[in-house]
mmCIF file of C-alpha atoms in Angstrom:
data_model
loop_
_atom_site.group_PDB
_atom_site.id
_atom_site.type_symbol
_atom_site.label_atom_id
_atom_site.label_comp_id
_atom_site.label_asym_id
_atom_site.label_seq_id
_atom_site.Cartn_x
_atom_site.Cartn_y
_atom_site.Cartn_z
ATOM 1 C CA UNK A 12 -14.430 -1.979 -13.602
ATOM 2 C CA UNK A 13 -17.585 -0.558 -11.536
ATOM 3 C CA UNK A 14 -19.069 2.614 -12.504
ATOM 4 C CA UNK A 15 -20.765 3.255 -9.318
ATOM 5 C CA UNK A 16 -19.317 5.291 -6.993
ATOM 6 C CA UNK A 17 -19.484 6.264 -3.130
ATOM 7 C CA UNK A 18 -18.864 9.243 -1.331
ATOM 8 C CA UNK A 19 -16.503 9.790 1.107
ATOM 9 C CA UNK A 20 -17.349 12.034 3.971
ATOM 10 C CA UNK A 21 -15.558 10.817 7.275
ATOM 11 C CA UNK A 22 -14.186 7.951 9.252
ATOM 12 C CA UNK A 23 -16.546 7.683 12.542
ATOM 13 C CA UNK A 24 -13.670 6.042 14.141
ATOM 14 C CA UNK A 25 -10.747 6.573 11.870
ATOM 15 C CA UNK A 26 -10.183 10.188 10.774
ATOM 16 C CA UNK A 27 -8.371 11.224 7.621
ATOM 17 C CA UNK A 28 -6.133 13.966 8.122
ATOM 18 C CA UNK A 29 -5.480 15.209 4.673
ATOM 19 C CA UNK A 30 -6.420 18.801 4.247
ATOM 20 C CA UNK A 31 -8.573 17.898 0.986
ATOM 21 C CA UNK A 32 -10.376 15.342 2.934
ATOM 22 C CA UNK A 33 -11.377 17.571 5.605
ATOM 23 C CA UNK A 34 -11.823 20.844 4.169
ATOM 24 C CA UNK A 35 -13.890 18.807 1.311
ATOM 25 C CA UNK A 36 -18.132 18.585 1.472
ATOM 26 C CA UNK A 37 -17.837 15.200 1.056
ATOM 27 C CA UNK A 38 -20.925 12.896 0.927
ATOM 28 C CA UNK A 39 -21.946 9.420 3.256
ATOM 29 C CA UNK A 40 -19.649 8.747 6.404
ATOM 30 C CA UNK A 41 -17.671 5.568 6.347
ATOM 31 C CA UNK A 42 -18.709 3.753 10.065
ATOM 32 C CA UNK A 43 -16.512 1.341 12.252
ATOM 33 C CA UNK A 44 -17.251 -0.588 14.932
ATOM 34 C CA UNK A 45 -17.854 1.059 17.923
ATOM 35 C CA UNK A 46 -14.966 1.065 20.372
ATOM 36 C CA UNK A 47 -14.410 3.277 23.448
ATOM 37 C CA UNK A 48 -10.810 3.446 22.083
ATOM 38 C CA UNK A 49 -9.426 6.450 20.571
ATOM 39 C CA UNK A 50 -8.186 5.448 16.999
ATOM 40 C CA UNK A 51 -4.454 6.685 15.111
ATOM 41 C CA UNK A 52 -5.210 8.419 11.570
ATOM 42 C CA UNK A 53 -5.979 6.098 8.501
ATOM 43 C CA UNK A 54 -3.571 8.437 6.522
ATOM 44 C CA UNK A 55 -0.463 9.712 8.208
ATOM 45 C CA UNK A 56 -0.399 13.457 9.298
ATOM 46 C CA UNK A 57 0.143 15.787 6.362
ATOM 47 C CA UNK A 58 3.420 17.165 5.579
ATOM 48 C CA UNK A 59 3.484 19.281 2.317
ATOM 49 C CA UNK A 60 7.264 19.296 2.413
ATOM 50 C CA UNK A 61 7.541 15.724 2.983
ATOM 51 C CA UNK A 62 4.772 15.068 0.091
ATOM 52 C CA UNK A 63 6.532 17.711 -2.494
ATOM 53 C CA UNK A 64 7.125 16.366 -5.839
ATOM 54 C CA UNK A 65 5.250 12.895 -4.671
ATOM 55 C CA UNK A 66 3.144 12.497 -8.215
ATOM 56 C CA UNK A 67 1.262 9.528 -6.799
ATOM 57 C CA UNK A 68 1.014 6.703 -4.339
ATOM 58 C CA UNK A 69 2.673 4.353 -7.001
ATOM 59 C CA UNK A 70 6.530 5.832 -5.954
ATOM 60 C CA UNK A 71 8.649 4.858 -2.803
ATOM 61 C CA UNK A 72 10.266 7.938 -2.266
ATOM 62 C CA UNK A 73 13.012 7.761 0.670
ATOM 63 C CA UNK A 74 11.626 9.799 3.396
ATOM 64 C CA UNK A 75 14.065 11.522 5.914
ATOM 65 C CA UNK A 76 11.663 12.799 8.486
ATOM 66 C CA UNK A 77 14.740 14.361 10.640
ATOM 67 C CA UNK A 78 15.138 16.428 7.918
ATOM 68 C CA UNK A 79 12.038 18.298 7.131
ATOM 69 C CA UNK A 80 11.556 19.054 10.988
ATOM 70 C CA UNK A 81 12.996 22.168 10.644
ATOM 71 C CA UNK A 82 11.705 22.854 7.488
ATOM 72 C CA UNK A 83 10.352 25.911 6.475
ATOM 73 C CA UNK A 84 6.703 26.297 6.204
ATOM 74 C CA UNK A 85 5.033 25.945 2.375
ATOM 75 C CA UNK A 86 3.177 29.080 0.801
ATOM 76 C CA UNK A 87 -0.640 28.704 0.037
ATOM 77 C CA UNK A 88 0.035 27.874 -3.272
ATOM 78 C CA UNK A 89 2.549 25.246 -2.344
ATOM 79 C CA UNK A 90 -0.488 23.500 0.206
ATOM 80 C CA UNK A 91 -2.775 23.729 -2.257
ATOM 81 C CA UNK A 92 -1.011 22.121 -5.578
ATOM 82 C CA UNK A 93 0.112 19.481 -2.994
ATOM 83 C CA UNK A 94 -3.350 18.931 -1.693
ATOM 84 C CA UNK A 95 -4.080 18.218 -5.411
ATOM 85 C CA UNK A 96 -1.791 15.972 -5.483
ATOM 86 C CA UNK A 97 -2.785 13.504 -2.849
ATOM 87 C CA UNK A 98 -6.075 13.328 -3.952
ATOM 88 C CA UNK A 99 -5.330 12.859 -7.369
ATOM 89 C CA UNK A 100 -3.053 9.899 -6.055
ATOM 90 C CA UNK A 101 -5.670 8.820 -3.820
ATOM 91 C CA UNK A 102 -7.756 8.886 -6.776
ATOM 92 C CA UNK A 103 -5.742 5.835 -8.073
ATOM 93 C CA UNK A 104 -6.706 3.827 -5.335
ATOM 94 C CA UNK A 105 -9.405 1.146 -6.159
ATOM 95 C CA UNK A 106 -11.308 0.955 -2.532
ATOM 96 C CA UNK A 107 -14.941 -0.533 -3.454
ATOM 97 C CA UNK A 108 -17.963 -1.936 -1.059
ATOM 98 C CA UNK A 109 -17.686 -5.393 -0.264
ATOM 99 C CA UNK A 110 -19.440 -8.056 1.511
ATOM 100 C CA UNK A 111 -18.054 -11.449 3.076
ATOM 101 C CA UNK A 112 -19.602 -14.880 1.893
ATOM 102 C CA UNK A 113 -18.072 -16.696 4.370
ATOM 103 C CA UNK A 114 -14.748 -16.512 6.980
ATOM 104 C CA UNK A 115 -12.609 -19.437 8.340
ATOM 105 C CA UNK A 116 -9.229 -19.818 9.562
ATOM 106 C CA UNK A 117 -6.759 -20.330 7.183
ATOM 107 C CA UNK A 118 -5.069 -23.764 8.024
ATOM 108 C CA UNK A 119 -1.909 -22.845 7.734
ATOM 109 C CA UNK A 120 -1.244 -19.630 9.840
ATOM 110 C CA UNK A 121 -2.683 -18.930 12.842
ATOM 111 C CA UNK A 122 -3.230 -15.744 12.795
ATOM 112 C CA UNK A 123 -5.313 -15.239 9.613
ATOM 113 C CA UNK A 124 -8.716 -15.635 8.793
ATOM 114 C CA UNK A 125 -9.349 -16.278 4.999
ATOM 115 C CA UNK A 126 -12.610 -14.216 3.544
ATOM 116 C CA UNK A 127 -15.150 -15.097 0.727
ATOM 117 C CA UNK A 128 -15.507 -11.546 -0.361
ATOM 118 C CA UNK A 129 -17.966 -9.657 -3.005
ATOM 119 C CA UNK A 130 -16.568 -6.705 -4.744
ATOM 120 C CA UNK A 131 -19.310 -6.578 -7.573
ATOM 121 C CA UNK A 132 -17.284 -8.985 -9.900
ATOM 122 C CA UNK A 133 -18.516 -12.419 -11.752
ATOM 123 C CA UNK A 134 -16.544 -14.420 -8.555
ATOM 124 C CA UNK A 135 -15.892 -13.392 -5.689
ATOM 125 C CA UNK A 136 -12.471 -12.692 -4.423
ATOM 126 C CA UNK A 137 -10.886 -14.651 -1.765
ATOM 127 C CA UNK A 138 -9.009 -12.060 0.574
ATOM 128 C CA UNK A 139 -6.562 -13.155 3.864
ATOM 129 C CA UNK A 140 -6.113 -10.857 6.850
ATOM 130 C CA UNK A 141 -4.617 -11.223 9.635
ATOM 131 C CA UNK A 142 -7.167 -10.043 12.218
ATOM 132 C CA UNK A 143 -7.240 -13.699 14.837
ATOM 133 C CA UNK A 144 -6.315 -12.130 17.398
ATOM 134 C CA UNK A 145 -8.391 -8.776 17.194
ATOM 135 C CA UNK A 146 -12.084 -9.696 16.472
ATOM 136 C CA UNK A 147 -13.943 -12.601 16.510
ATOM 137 C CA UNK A 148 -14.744 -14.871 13.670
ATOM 138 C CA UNK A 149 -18.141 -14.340 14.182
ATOM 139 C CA UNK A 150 -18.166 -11.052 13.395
ATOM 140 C CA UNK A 151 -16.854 -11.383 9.894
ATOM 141 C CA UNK A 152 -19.682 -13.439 8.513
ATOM 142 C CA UNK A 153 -21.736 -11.605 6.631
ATOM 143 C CA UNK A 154 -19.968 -8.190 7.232
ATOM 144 C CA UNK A 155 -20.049 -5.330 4.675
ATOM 145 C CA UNK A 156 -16.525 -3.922 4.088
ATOM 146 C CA UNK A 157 -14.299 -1.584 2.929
ATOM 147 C CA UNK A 158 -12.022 -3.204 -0.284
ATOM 148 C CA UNK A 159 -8.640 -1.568 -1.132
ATOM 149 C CA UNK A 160 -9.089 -3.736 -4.699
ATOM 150 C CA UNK A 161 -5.987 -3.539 -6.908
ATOM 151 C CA UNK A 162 -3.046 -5.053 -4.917
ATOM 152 C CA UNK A 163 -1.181 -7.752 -7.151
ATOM 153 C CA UNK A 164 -2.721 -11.165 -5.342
ATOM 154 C CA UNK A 165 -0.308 -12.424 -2.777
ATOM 155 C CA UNK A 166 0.257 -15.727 -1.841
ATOM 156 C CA UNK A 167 -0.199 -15.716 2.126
ATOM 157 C CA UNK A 168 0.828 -19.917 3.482
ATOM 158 C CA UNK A 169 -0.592 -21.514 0.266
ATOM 159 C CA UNK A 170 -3.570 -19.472 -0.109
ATOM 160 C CA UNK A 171 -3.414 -16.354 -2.967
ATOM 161 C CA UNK A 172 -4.824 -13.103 -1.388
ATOM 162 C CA UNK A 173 -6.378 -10.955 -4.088
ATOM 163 C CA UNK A 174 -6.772 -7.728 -1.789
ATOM 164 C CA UNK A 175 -7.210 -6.013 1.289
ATOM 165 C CA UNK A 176 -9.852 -5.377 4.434
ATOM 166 C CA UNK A 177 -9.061 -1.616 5.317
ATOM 167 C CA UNK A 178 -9.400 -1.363 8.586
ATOM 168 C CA UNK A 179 -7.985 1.478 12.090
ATOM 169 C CA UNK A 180 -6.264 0.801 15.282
ATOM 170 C CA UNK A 181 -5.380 2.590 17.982
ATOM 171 C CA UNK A 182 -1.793 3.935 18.400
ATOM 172 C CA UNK A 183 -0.853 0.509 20.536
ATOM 173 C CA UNK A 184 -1.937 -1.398 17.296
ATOM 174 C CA UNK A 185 -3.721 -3.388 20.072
ATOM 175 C CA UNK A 186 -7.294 -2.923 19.070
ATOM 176 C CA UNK A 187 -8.159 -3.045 15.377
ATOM 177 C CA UNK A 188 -11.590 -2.496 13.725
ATOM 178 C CA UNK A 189 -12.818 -3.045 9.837
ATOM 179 C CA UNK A 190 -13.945 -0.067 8.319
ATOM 180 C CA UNK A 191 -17.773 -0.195 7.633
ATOM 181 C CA UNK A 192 -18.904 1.290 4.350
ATOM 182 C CA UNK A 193 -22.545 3.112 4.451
ATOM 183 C CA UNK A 194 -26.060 1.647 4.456
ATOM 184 C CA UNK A 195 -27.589 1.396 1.396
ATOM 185 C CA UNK A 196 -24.478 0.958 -0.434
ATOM 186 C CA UNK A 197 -23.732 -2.421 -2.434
ATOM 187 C CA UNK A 198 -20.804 -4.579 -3.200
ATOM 188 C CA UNK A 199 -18.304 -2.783 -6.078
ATOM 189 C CA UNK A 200 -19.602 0.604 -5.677
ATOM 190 C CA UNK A 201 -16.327 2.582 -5.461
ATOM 191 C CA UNK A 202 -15.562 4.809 -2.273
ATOM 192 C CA UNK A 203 -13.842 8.234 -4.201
ATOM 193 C CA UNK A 204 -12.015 10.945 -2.929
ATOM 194 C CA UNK A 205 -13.149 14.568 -2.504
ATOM 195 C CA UNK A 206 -17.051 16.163 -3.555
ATOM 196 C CA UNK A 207 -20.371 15.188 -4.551
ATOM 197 C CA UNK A 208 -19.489 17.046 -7.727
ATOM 198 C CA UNK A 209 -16.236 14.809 -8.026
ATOM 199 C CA UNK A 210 -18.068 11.811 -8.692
ATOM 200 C CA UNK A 211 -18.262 11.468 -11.897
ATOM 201 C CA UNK A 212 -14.831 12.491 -13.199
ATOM 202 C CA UNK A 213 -12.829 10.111 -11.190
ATOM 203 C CA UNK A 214 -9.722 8.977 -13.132
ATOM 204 C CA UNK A 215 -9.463 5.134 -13.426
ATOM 205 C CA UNK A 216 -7.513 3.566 -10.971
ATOM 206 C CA UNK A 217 -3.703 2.451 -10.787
ATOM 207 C CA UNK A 218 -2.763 -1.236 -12.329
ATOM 208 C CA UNK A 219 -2.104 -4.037 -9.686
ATOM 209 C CA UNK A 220 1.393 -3.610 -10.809
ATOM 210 C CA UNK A 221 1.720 -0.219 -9.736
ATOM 211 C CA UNK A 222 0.283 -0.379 -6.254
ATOM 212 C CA UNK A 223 1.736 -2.377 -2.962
ATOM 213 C CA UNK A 224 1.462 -1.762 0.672
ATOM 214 C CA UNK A 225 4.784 -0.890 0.665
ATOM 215 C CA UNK A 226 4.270 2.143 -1.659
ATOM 216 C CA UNK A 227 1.118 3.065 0.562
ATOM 217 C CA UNK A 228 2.890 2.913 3.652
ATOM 218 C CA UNK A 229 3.933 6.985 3.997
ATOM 219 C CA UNK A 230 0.012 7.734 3.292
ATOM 220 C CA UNK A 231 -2.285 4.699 5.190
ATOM 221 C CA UNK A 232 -1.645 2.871 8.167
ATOM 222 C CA UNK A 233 -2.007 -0.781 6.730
#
């Protein structure tokens, strides 16, 4: 587990919408590539009602969005415990720097390039992602990165997938871009959640076992 940590303080191209994230003085911007594009929110619009009683990112609650439209609106209090909430569950995420060794095509599947990647561990991790048909191969080599780090490995066409490049589209899903961590950063520094001040008293991050994309899916836009 890294010690080092990185601020958070904005998505150039992909904007967080949570009202902890933006109401937050929150340190060194995460860049993307540059696109002409306007890009859909990395985390999904906030919705205290929808998020009430959601401890952390580790449950699948059954969402019924029909429902909560006509909802009644949550006090201050209500906003603000729930805005504690997300980022303490956000908090649980492991998203570190990384760097990639090397890219190729994985043999197998078409549409996936298969990444050498640094995340400030003894070996580095091999990561697939399914990004063919949206950038260049080119452009991976070399690239720093944004990590999300504790996914259980996944075996994608005979090749195990130890975690995930985070990256934003637009709302077509037809142009996608990696998320770029800071200069001056270095592979396994972790990216946290909320102040300068916040740094040091992050909590340590949710088990492999207790995260999957599908338990992300009502927050980021994987």
């Amino acid at each position: 587990m890294v010690a080092a940590t990185v601020g958070l303080r904005g998505l150039s191209l992909c904007t967080l919408s949570l009202p902890i994230l933006r109401s937050a003085k929150i340190k060194l911007p995460i860049h993307s590539f540059p696109t002409s594009r306007s890009l859909k929110p990395l985390f999904s619009p906030y919705n205290p009602t929808i998020l009430r009683g959601f401890p952390s990112f580790c449950a699948s609650p059954d969402v019924n969005v029909e429902a909560t439209a006509t909802a009644p609106p949550a006090t201050e209090a209500e906003n603000s415990q729930s805005a504690d909430d997300i980022k303490n569950a956000a908090n649980l995420l492991d998203i570190r720097v990384g760097r990639i060794i090397k890219a190729w095509r994985h043999e197998e599947a078409d549409s996936l390039y298969v990444e050498e990647v640094d995340v400030g561990e003894p070996e580095p991790r091999i990561i697939c992602s399914g990004l063919v048909k949206y950038m260049p191969l080119d452009l991976l080599q070399d690239a720093k990165v944004v990590v999300l780090a504790n996914l259980k490995p996944r075996n994608m066409r005979g090749v195990k997938s130890c975690g995930m490049l985070m990256a934003a589209s637009d709302a077509s899903h037809e142009t996608v871009e990696l998320l770029m961590p800071p200069d001056g950063t270095i592979p396994g520094e972790r990216i946290w959640f909320g102040t300068e001040d916040d740094k040091d008293s992050q909590p340590e991050p949710a088990t492999p076992n207790q995260v999957s994309p599908a338990s992300l899916q009502s927050f980021l836009k994987l």
